[in-house]
mmCIF file of C-alpha atoms in Angstrom:
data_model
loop_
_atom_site.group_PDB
_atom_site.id
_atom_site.type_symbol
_atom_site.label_atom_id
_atom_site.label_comp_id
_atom_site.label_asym_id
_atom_site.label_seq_id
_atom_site.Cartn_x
_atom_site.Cartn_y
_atom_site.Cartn_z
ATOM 1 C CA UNK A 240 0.000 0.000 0.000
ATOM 2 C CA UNK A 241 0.941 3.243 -0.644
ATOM 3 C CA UNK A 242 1.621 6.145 1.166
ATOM 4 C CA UNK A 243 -1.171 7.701 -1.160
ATOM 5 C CA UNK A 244 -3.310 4.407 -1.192
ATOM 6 C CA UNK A 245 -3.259 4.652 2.657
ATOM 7 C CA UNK A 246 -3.926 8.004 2.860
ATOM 8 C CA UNK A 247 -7.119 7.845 0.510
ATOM 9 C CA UNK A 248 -8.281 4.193 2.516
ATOM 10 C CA UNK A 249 -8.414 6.305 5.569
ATOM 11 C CA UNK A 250 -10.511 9.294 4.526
ATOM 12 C CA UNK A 251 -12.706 6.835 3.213
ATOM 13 C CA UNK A 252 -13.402 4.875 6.273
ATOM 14 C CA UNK A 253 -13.681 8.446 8.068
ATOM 15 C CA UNK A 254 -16.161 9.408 5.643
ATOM 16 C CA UNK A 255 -18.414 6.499 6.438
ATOM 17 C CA UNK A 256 -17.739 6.298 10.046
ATOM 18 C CA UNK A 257 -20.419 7.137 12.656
ATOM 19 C CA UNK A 258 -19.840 9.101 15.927
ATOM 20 C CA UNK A 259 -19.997 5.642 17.943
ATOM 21 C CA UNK A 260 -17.394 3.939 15.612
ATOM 22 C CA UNK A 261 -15.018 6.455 15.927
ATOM 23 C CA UNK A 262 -14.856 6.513 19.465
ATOM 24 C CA UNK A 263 -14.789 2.591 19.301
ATOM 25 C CA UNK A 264 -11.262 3.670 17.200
ATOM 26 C CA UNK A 265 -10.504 5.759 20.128
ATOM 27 C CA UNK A 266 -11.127 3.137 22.763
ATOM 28 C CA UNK A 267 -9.023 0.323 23.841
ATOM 29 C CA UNK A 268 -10.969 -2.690 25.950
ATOM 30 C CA UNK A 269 -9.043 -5.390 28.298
ATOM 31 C CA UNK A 270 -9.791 -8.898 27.538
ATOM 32 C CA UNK A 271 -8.789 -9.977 31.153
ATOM 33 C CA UNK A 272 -6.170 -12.043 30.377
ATOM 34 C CA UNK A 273 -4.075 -10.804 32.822
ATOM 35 C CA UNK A 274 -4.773 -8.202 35.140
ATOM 36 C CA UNK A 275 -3.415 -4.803 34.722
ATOM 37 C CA UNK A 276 -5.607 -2.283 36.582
ATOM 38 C CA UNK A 277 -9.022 -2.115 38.089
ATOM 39 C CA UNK A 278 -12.527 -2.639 36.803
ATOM 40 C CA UNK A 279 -15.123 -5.351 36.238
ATOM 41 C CA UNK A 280 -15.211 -7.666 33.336
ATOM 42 C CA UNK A 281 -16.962 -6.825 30.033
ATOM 43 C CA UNK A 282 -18.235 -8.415 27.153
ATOM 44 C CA UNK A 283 -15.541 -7.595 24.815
ATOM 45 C CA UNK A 284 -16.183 -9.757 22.358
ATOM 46 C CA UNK A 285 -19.726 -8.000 22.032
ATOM 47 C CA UNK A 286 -17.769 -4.512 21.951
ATOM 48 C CA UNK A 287 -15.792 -5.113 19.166
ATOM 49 C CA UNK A 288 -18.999 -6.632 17.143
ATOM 50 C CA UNK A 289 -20.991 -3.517 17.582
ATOM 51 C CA UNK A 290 -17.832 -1.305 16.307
ATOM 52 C CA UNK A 291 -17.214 0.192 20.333
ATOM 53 C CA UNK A 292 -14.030 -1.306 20.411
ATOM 54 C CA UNK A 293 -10.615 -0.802 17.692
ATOM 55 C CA UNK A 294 -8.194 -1.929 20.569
ATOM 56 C CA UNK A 295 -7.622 -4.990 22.816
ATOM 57 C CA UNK A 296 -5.323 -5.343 25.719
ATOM 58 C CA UNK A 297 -4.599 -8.420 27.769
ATOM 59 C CA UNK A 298 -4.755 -11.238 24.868
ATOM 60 C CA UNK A 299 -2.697 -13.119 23.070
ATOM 61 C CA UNK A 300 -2.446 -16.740 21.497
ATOM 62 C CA UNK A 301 -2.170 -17.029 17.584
ATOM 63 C CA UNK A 302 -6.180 -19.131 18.493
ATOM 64 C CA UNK A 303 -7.619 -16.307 20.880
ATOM 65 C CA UNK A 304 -6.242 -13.173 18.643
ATOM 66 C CA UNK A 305 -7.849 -14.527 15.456
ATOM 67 C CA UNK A 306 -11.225 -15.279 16.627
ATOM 68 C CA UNK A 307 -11.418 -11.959 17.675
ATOM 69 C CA UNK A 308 -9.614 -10.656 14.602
ATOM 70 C CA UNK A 309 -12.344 -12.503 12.302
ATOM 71 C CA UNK A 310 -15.000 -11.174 14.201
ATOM 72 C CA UNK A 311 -13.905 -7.198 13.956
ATOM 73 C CA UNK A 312 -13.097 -7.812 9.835
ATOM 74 C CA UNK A 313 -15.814 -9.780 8.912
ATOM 75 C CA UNK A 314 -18.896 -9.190 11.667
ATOM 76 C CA UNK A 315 -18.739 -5.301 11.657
ATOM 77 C CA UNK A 316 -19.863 -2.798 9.258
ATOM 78 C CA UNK A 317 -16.239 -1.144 8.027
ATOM 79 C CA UNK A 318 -14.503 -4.176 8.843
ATOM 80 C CA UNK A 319 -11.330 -2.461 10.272
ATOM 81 C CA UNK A 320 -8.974 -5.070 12.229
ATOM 82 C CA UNK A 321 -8.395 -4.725 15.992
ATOM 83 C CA UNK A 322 -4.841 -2.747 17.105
ATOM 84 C CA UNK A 323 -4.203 -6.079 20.088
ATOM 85 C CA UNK A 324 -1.484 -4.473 22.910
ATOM 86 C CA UNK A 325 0.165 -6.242 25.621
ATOM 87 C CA UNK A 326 3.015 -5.421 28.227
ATOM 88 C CA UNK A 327 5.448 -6.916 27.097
ATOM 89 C CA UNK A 328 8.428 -5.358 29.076
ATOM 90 C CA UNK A 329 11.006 -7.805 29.188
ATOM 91 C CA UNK A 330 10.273 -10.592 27.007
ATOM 92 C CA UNK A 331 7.345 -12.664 26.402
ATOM 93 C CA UNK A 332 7.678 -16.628 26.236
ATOM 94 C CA UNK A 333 11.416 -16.368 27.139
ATOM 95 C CA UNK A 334 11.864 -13.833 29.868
ATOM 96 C CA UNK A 335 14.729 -11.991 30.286
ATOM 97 C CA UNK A 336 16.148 -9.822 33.363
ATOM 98 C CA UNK A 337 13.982 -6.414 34.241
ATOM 99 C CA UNK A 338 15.077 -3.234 32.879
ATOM 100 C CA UNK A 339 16.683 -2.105 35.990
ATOM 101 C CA UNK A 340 19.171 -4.851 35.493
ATOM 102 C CA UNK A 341 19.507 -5.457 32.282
ATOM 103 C CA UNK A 342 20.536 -1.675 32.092
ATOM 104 C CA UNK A 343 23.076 -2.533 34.053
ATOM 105 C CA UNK A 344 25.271 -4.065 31.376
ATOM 106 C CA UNK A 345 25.533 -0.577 29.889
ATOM 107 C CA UNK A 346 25.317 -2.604 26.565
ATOM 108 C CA UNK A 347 22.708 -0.716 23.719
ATOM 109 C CA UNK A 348 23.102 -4.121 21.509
ATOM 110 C CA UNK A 349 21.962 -6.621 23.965
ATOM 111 C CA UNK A 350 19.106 -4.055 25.131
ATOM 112 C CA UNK A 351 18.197 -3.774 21.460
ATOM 113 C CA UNK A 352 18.303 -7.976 20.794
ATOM 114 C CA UNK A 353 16.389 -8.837 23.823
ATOM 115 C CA UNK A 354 13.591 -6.779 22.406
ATOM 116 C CA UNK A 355 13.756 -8.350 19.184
ATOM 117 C CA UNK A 356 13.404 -11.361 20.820
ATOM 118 C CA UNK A 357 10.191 -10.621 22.798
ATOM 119 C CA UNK A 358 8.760 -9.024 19.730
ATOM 120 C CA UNK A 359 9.414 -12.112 17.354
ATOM 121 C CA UNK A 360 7.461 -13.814 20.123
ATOM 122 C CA UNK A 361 4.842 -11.639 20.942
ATOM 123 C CA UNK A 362 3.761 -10.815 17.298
ATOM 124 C CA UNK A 363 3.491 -14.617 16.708
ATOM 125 C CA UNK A 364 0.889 -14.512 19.215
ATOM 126 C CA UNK A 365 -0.836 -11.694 17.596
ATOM 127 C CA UNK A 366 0.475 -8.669 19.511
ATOM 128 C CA UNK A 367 0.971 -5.992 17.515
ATOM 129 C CA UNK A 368 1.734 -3.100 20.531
ATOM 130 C CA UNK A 369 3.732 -3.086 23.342
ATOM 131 C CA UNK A 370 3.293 -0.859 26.080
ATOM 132 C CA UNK A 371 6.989 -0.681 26.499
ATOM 133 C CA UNK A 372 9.863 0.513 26.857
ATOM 134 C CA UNK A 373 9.458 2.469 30.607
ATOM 135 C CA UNK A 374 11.325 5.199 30.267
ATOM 136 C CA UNK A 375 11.390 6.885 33.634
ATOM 137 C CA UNK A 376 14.784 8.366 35.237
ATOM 138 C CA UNK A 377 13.962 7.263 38.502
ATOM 139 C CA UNK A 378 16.323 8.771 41.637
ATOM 140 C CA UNK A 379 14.345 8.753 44.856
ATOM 141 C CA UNK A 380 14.480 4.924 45.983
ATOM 142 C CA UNK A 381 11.344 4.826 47.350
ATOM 143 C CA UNK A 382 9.513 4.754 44.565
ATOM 144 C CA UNK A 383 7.868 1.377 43.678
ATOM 145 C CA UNK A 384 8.245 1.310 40.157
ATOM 146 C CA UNK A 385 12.071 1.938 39.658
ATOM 147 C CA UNK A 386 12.810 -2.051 38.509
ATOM 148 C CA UNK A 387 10.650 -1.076 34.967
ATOM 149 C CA UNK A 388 13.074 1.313 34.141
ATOM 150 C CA UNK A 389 16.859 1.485 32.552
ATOM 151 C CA UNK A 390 17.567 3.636 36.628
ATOM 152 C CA UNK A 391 18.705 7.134 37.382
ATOM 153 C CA UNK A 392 20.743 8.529 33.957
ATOM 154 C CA UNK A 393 19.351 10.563 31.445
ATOM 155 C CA UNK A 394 22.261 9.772 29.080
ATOM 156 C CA UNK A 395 21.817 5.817 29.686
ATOM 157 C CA UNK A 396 18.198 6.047 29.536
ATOM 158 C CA UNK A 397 18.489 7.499 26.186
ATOM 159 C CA UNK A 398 20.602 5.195 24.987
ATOM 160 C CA UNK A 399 18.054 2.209 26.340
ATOM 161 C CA UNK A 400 15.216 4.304 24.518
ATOM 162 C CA UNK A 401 17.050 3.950 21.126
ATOM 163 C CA UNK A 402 17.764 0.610 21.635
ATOM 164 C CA UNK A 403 14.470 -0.778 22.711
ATOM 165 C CA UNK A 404 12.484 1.035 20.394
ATOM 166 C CA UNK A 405 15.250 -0.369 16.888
ATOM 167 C CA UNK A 406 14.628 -3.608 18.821
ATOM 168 C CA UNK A 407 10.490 -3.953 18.684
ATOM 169 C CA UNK A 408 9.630 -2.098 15.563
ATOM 170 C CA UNK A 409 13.092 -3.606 13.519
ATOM 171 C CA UNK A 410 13.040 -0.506 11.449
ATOM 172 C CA UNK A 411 9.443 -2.264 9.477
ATOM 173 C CA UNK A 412 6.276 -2.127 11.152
ATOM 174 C CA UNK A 413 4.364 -3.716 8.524
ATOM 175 C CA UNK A 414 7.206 -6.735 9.196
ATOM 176 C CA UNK A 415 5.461 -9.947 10.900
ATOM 177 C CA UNK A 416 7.558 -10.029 13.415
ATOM 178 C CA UNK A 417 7.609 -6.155 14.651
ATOM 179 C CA UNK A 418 5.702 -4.505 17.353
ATOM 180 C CA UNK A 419 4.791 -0.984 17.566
ATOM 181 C CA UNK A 420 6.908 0.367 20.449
ATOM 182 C CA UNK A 421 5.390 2.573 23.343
ATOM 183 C CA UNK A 422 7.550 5.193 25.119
ATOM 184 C CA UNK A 423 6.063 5.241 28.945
ATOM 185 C CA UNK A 424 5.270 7.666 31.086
ATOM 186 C CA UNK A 425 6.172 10.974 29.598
ATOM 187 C CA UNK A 426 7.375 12.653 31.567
ATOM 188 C CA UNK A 427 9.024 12.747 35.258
ATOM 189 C CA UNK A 428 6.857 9.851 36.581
ATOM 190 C CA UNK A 429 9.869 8.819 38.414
ATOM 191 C CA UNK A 430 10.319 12.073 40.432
ATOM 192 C CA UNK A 431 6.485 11.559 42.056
ATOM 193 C CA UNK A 432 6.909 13.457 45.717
ATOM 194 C CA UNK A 433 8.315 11.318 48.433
ATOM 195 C CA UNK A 434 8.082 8.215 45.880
ATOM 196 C CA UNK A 435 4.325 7.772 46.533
ATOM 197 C CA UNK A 436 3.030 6.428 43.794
ATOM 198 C CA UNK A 437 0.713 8.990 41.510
ATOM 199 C CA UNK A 438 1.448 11.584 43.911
ATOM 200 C CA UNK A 439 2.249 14.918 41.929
ATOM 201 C CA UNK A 440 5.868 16.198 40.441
ATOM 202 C CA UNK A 441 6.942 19.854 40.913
ATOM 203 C CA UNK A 442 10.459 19.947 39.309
ATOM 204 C CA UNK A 443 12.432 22.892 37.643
ATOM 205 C CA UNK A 444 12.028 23.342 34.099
ATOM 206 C CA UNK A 445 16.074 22.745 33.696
ATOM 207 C CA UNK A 446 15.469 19.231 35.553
ATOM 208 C CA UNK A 447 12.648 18.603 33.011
ATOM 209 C CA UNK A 448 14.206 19.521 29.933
ATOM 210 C CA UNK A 449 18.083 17.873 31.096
ATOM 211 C CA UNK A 450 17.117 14.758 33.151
ATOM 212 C CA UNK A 451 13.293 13.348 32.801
ATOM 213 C CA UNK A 452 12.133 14.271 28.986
ATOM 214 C CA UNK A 453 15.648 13.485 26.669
ATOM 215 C CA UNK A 454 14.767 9.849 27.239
ATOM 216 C CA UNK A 455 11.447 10.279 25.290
ATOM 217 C CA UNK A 456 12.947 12.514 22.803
ATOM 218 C CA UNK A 457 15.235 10.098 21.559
ATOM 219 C CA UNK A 458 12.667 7.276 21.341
ATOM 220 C CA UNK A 459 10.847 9.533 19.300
ATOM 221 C CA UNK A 460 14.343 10.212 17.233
ATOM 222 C CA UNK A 461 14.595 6.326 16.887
ATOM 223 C CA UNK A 462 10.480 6.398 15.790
ATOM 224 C CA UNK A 463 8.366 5.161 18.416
ATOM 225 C CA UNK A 464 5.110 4.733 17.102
ATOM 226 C CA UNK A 465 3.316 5.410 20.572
ATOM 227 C CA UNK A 466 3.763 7.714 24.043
ATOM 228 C CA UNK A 467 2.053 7.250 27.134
ATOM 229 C CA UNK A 468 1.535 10.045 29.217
ATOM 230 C CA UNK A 469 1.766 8.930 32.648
ATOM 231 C CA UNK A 470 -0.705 9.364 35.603
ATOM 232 C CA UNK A 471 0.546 12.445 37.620
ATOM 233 C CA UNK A 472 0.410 15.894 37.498
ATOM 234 C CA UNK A 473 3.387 18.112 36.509
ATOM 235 C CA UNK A 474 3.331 21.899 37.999
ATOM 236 C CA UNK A 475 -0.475 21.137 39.034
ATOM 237 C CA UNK A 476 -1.436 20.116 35.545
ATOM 238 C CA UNK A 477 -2.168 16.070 34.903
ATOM 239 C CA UNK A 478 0.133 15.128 32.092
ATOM 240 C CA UNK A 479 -3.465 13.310 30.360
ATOM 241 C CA UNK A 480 -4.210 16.845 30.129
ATOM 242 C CA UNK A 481 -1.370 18.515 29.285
ATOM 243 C CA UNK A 482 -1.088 20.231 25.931
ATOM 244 C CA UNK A 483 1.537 21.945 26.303
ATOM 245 C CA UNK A 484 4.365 18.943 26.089
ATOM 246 C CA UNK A 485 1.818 17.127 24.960
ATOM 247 C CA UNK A 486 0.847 18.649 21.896
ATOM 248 C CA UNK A 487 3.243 21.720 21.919
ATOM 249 C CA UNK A 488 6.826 20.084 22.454
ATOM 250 C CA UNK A 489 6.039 16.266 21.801
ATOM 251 C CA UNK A 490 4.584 17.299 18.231
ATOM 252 C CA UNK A 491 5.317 20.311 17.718
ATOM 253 C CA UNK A 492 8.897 20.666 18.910
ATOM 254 C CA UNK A 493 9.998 17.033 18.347
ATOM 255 C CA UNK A 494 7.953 16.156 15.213
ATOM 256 C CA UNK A 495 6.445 13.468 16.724
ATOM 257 C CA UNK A 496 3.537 11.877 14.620
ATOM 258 C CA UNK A 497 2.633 8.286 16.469
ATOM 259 C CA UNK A 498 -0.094 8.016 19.196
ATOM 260 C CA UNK A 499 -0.769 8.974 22.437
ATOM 261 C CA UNK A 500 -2.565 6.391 24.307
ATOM 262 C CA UNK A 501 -3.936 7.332 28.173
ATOM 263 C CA UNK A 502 -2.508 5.273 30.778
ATOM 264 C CA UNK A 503 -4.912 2.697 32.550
ATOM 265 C CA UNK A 504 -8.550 4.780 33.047
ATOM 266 C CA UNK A 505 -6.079 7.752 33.209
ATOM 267 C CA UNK A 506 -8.666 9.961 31.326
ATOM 268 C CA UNK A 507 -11.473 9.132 33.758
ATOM 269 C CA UNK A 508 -8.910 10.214 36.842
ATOM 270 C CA UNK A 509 -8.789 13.889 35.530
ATOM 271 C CA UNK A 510 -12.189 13.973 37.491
ATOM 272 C CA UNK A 511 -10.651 12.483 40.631
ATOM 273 C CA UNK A 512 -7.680 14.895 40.148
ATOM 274 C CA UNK A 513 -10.147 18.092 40.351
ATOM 275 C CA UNK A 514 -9.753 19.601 36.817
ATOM 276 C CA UNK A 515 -12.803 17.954 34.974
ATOM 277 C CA UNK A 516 -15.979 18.108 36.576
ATOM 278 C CA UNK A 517 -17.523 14.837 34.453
ATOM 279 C CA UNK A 518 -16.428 12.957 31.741
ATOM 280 C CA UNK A 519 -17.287 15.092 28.881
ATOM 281 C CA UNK A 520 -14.984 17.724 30.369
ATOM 282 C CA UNK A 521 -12.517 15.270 30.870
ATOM 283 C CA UNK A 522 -12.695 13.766 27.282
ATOM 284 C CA UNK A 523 -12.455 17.195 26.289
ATOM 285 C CA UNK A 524 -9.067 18.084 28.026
ATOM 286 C CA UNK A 525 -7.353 14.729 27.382
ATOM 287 C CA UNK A 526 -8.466 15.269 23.658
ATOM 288 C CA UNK A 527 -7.235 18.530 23.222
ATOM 289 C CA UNK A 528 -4.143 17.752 24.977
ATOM 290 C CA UNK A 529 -3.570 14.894 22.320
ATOM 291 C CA UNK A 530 -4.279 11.415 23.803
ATOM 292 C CA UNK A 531 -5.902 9.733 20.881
ATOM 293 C CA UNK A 532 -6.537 6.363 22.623
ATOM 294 C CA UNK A 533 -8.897 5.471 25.883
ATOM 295 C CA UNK A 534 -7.200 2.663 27.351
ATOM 296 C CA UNK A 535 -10.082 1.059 30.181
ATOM 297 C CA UNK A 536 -11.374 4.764 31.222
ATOM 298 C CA UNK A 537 -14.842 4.665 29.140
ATOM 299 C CA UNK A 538 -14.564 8.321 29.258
ATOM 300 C CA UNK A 539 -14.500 9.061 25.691
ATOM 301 C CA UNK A 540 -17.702 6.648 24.754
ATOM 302 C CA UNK A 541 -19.384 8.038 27.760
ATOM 303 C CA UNK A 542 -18.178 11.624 27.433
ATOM 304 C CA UNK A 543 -17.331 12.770 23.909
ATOM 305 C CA UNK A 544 -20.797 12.482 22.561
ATOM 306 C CA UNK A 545 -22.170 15.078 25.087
ATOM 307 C CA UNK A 546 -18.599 17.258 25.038
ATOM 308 C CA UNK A 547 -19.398 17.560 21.266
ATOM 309 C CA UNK A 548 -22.798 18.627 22.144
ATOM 310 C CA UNK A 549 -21.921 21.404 24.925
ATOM 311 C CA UNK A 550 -19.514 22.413 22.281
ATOM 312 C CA UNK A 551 -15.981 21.230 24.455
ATOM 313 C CA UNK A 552 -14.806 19.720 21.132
ATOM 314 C CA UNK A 553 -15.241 19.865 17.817
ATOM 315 C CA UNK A 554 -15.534 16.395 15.299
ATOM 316 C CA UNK A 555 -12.193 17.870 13.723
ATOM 317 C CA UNK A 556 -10.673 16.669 17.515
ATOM 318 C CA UNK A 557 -12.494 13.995 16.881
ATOM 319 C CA UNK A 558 -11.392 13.267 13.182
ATOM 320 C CA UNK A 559 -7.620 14.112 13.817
ATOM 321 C CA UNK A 560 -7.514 11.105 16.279
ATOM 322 C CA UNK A 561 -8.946 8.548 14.846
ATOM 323 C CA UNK A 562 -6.895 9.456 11.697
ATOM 324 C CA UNK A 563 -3.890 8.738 13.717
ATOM 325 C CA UNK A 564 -5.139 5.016 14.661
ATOM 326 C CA UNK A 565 -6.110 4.115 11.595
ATOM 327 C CA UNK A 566 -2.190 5.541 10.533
ATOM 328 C CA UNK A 567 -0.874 3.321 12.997
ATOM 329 C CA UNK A 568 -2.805 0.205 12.237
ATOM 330 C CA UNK A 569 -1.643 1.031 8.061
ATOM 331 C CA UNK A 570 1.589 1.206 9.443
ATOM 332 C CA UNK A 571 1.367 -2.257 10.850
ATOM 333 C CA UNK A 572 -0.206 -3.656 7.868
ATOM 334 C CA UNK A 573 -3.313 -3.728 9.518
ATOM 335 C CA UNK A 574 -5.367 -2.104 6.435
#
């Protein structure tokens, strides 16, 4: 397919879309799997018949992806295939060490083949997304999540960034054997105060800029296809939220063209964080900030349709998203 082929295959399918299928391209469902975050089961399977669904986390198996695979190409009205995503942080049939010690080899070529590895295995199982590599400089010990990350350097953490990402995506992310890489949590997740997990950041823009964001800019460099912004706020402003490195330095300033997809119901928690008052404002600030995917938050099906109403967005917002996915999954040789 061709970049113009692609291109024309995607206005097409936005032309035809309806309101709820393009929020079902905006909204990624667990399967339940394994379990990565809160909430009750749902009928997925249903979900992804009725078009609510263009994502699945938490499933793999060459059996399990396919059935749901036939279902989404051949049971709904557009037929688009389903974008299936997975941690898969360090390895997936064969494990390897965690980041924190693997990064400890200070070796970029052993980073980069052990994420081949996982992604040769994982996209025989259907995956076609990882929600990796964690790039978080991480320098207060107390904070929990330090073993997902390549530790407390900027310059090695940049180095592990390059490395992972070459290592999933293989430089082809049409190839059988690739995954799209995600670059998680941008940005300064690992300087939460007191290393309480989700508690906020306030940092000096020098720390920002020279310790906590080079990491993601050289994913980026090495073509991530995906960010995740991560659950905290920066400066008092939720990084779901925040447009300004969001939108502003993350495309803008580095040129970055991939997705954003929320962190776990991270949309939803703008409400619990005291700058949305429902989900429709919510949608509306995570949207405008960016984040093109819902991953488990329901707040884009339940609040997009009345933030387009009150007039918080615009279907443009809406449009410019789901182009994006659909980019992506053309990009895998999806379409």
């Amino acid at each position: 397919m061709t970049d113009r082929d692609r291109d024309e295959r995607i206005e097409a399918l936005l032309a035809a879309m309806s309101l709820e299928e393009k929020i079902g391209q905006m909204t990624l469902a667990s399967a339940g799997a394994a379990v990565t975050g809160p909430g009750g089961t749902v009928d997925y399977v249903d979900a992804v018949r009725q078009g609510r669904v263009g994502a699945i986390c938490n499933l793999w198996g060459g059996q399990e992806t396919r059935m749901l695979q036939r279902i989404a190409v051949q049971e709904t009205r557009l037929g688009i295939p389903l974008l299936f995503g997975m941690d898969v942080v360090h390895g997936h049939r064969t494990i390897f060490p965690v980041p924190l010690a693997e990064a400890c080899a200070f070796d970029p070529g052993l980073w980069q083949a052990t994420a081949r590895a996982a992604a040769v295995e994982a996209a025989a199982e259907g995956i076609a997304l990882t929600f990796a590599p964690m790039l978080d400089v991480a320098r207060d010990p107390r904070w929990g999540r330090i073993v997902e990350g390549p530790g407390e350097d900027p310059w090695v953490a940049a180095l592990f960034a390059r490395a992972k990402v070459q290592g999933f995506q293989n430089g082809d992310l049409a190839a059988a054997d690739s995954l799209a890489a995600t670059a998680k949590h941008l940005a300064a997740y690992g300087a939460v105060t007191a290393g309480r997990e989700y508690a906020p950041v306030d940092i000096s823009e020098r720390a920002l800029h020279e310790i906590y964001l080079p990491p993601f800019a050289e994913a980026v460099a090495a073509g991530a296809a995906a960010i995740m912004p991560a659950f905290h706020n920066l400066a008092g402003v939720p990084m779901t939220a925040n447009g300004t490195v969001l939108q502003g330095l993350v495309r803008g300033g580095w040129g970055f063209a991939g997705i954003h997809v929320s962190d776990y119901a991270a949309i939803a928690e703008l409400v619990v964080q005291g700058v949305a008052a429902d989900l429709a404002e919510a949608a509306a600030l995570a949207l405008h900030a960016g984040v093109d995917i819902d991953l488990m938050g329901n707040a884009y099906a339940s609040g997009l349709p009345e933030a387009l109403e009150r007039g918080l967005v615009a279907m443009g917002d809406v449009d410019g998203a789901v182009r994006r996915v659909l980019t992506l999954k053309a990009r895998l040789g999806l379409l």
